[in-house]
């Protein structure tokens, strides 16, 4: 089944849509790209109310890339569950799958589709795009594009990333 609520910090139009980081319950922050006071920035936060700015126009949480690459510090590793058991369930976002990345540079936002890559490979690829900030969104089944859409024209025989400029 598809998710029916956000799983990461989300602010739209100054309104908090989802209030906590995906691993907040285990004590971890997540990387958050946000726009406040007319500037796009990025940081690590556990709660939406911690994102600085008045007002915060929008904010999106996820897996930090480039200078915010911190898988262990953001809970993308084996972690202790509330029942005391150790689980690697939360490492799955880093596995080899299709990924979507939100990137920012020169005042423009980009959505990048990465076919069949690990989070580490995606992180290295984003450096080539020369983004100021990059945020890995959830991949796999929740990814909005899966590489089969005719408009994407993705060559599935080679590793590559595609940038879609958003206006």
Coordinates of C-alpha atoms in Angstrom, one line a residue:
X1 CA 0.0 0.0 0.0
X2 CA 1.0 3.6 -0.6
X3 CA 1.8 6.0 2.2
X4 CA -1.1 8.3 3.1
X5 CA 0.8 10.8 5.2
X6 CA 4.2 12.4 4.9
X7 CA 7.1 10.5 6.6
X8 CA 9.4 13.6 6.9
X9 CA 9.2 17.2 8.0
X10 CA 7.0 19.1 5.5
X11 CA 5.9 22.7 5.5
X12 CA 3.9 24.3 2.7
X13 CA 2.8 27.9 2.5
X14 CA 4.0 28.5 6.0
X15 CA 1.8 25.7 7.4
X16 CA 3.3 22.6 9.1
X17 CA 1.9 19.6 7.2
X18 CA 4.1 17.0 9.1
X19 CA 5.8 17.9 12.3
X20 CA 8.7 15.5 12.8
X21 CA 11.7 13.8 11.3
X22 CA 11.2 10.3 10.0
X23 CA 13.4 8.9 12.8
X24 CA 12.4 11.4 15.5
X25 CA 11.0 8.6 17.6
X26 CA 14.6 7.1 17.8
X27 CA 16.2 10.5 18.5
X28 CA 17.5 11.3 15.1
X29 CA 17.2 14.5 13.1
X30 CA 16.9 14.6 9.3
X31 CA 18.2 16.9 6.6
X32 CA 15.7 19.6 5.7
X33 CA 15.8 21.9 2.7
X34 CA 13.7 25.0 3.3
X35 CA 13.0 28.5 2.2
X36 CA 12.7 31.3 4.8
X37 CA 13.1 35.0 4.5
X38 CA 13.5 34.7 0.7
X39 CA 16.5 32.3 0.9
X40 CA 16.8 28.6 0.3
X41 CA 18.9 26.9 3.0
X42 CA 19.5 23.4 4.5
X43 CA 20.0 22.0 8.0
X44 CA 19.4 19.1 10.3
X45 CA 16.3 19.2 12.4
X46 CA 14.1 16.8 14.5
X47 CA 11.0 18.9 14.5
X48 CA 9.4 21.3 12.0
X49 CA 9.1 24.0 14.6
X50 CA 13.0 24.0 14.8
X51 CA 13.4 25.1 11.2
X52 CA 14.5 28.8 11.5
X53 CA 12.8 31.7 9.7
X54 CA 9.8 33.8 10.1
X55 CA 7.9 32.7 8.1
X56 CA 9.3 29.4 6.8
X57 CA 7.7 29.4 3.3
X58 CA 8.3 25.7 2.7
X59 CA 10.4 22.8 4.0
X60 CA 11.1 19.3 2.9
X61 CA 12.9 16.6 5.0
X62 CA 14.9 13.6 3.7
X63 CA 18.3 12.0 3.5
X64 CA 21.0 14.6 3.4
X65 CA 23.5 14.6 0.5
X66 CA 26.8 16.3 -0.2
X67 CA 27.8 18.6 2.8
X68 CA 24.7 17.1 4.7
X69 CA 25.8 13.5 4.0
X70 CA 25.3 11.9 7.5
X71 CA 23.6 8.5 7.2
X72 CA 24.5 7.4 10.7
X73 CA 23.6 10.7 12.3
X74 CA 20.3 10.8 10.5
X75 CA 19.3 7.2 11.6
X76 CA 19.9 5.5 8.2
X77 CA 21.7 2.6 9.9
X78 CA 20.8 -0.3 12.2
X79 CA 18.9 1.2 15.1
X80 CA 17.4 0.1 18.4
X81 CA 13.6 -0.2 18.1
X82 CA 11.3 0.8 21.0
X83 CA 10.9 -2.9 21.9
X84 CA 14.7 -3.1 22.3
X85 CA 15.4 -5.2 19.2
X86 CA 18.0 -4.0 16.6
X87 CA 16.6 -3.5 13.1
X88 CA 18.1 -2.5 9.8
X89 CA 14.7 -1.6 8.3
X90 CA 15.6 2.0 8.2
X91 CA 18.6 1.4 6.1
X92 CA 16.4 0.5 3.1
X93 CA 16.3 4.0 1.8
X94 CA 20.0 3.7 1.1
X95 CA 19.7 0.4 -0.8
X96 CA 20.1 0.1 -4.6
X97 CA 16.8 1.3 -6.1
X98 CA 15.4 4.2 -8.0
X99 CA 15.8 7.5 -6.1
X100 CA 14.5 11.1 -6.4
X101 CA 16.6 14.0 -5.4
X102 CA 15.6 17.6 -4.7
X103 CA 18.5 19.8 -5.8
X104 CA 19.1 23.6 -5.6
X105 CA 21.5 25.9 -7.4
X106 CA 21.5 29.4 -8.8
X107 CA 18.0 30.2 -7.5
X108 CA 16.4 27.1 -9.2
X109 CA 15.0 23.9 -7.9
X110 CA 15.7 20.6 -9.7
X111 CA 14.1 17.1 -9.4
X112 CA 16.7 14.5 -10.3
X113 CA 15.7 10.9 -11.1
X114 CA 18.5 8.3 -10.4
X115 CA 17.9 4.8 -11.8
X116 CA 19.0 1.8 -9.8
X117 CA 21.6 3.4 -7.6
X118 CA 22.6 3.3 -3.9
X119 CA 22.4 6.4 -1.8
X120 CA 26.2 6.6 -1.8
X121 CA 26.3 6.5 -5.6
X122 CA 23.5 9.2 -5.7
X123 CA 25.6 11.3 -3.3
X124 CA 28.6 11.1 -5.6
X125 CA 26.5 11.9 -8.7
X126 CA 25.0 15.0 -7.1
X127 CA 28.5 16.5 -6.7
X128 CA 28.8 16.4 -10.5
X129 CA 25.6 18.5 -10.8
X130 CA 27.3 21.1 -8.6
X131 CA 24.2 21.7 -6.5
X132 CA 24.4 24.1 -3.5
X133 CA 22.1 21.7 -1.6
X134 CA 20.7 18.2 -2.4
X135 CA 18.2 16.1 -0.6
X136 CA 17.5 12.4 -1.2
X137 CA 13.7 11.8 -1.1
X138 CA 12.3 8.3 -0.5
X139 CA 13.0 5.9 -3.3
X140 CA 11.6 2.6 -4.6
X141 CA 7.8 2.2 -4.7
X142 CA 7.1 5.7 -3.4
X143 CA 9.2 7.4 -6.1
X144 CA 6.9 9.3 -8.4
X145 CA 8.9 8.3 -11.5
X146 CA 10.1 4.8 -12.0
X147 CA 11.9 5.1 -15.3
X148 CA 9.2 3.4 -17.4
X149 CA 7.4 6.6 -18.3
X150 CA 7.6 7.4 -22.0
X151 CA 8.2 11.1 -21.3
X152 CA 11.3 10.4 -19.2
X153 CA 13.2 8.6 -22.1
X154 CA 15.5 6.9 -19.7
X155 CA 18.2 4.4 -21.0
X156 CA 18.0 1.6 -18.5
X157 CA 21.2 0.0 -19.7
X158 CA 23.6 2.5 -18.2
X159 CA 23.8 4.4 -14.8
X160 CA 22.7 7.9 -15.2
X161 CA 20.8 10.7 -13.6
X162 CA 18.3 13.1 -15.1
X163 CA 17.6 16.6 -13.9
X164 CA 14.1 18.1 -14.3
X165 CA 14.1 21.9 -13.8
X166 CA 11.1 23.0 -11.8
X167 CA 9.6 26.4 -12.3

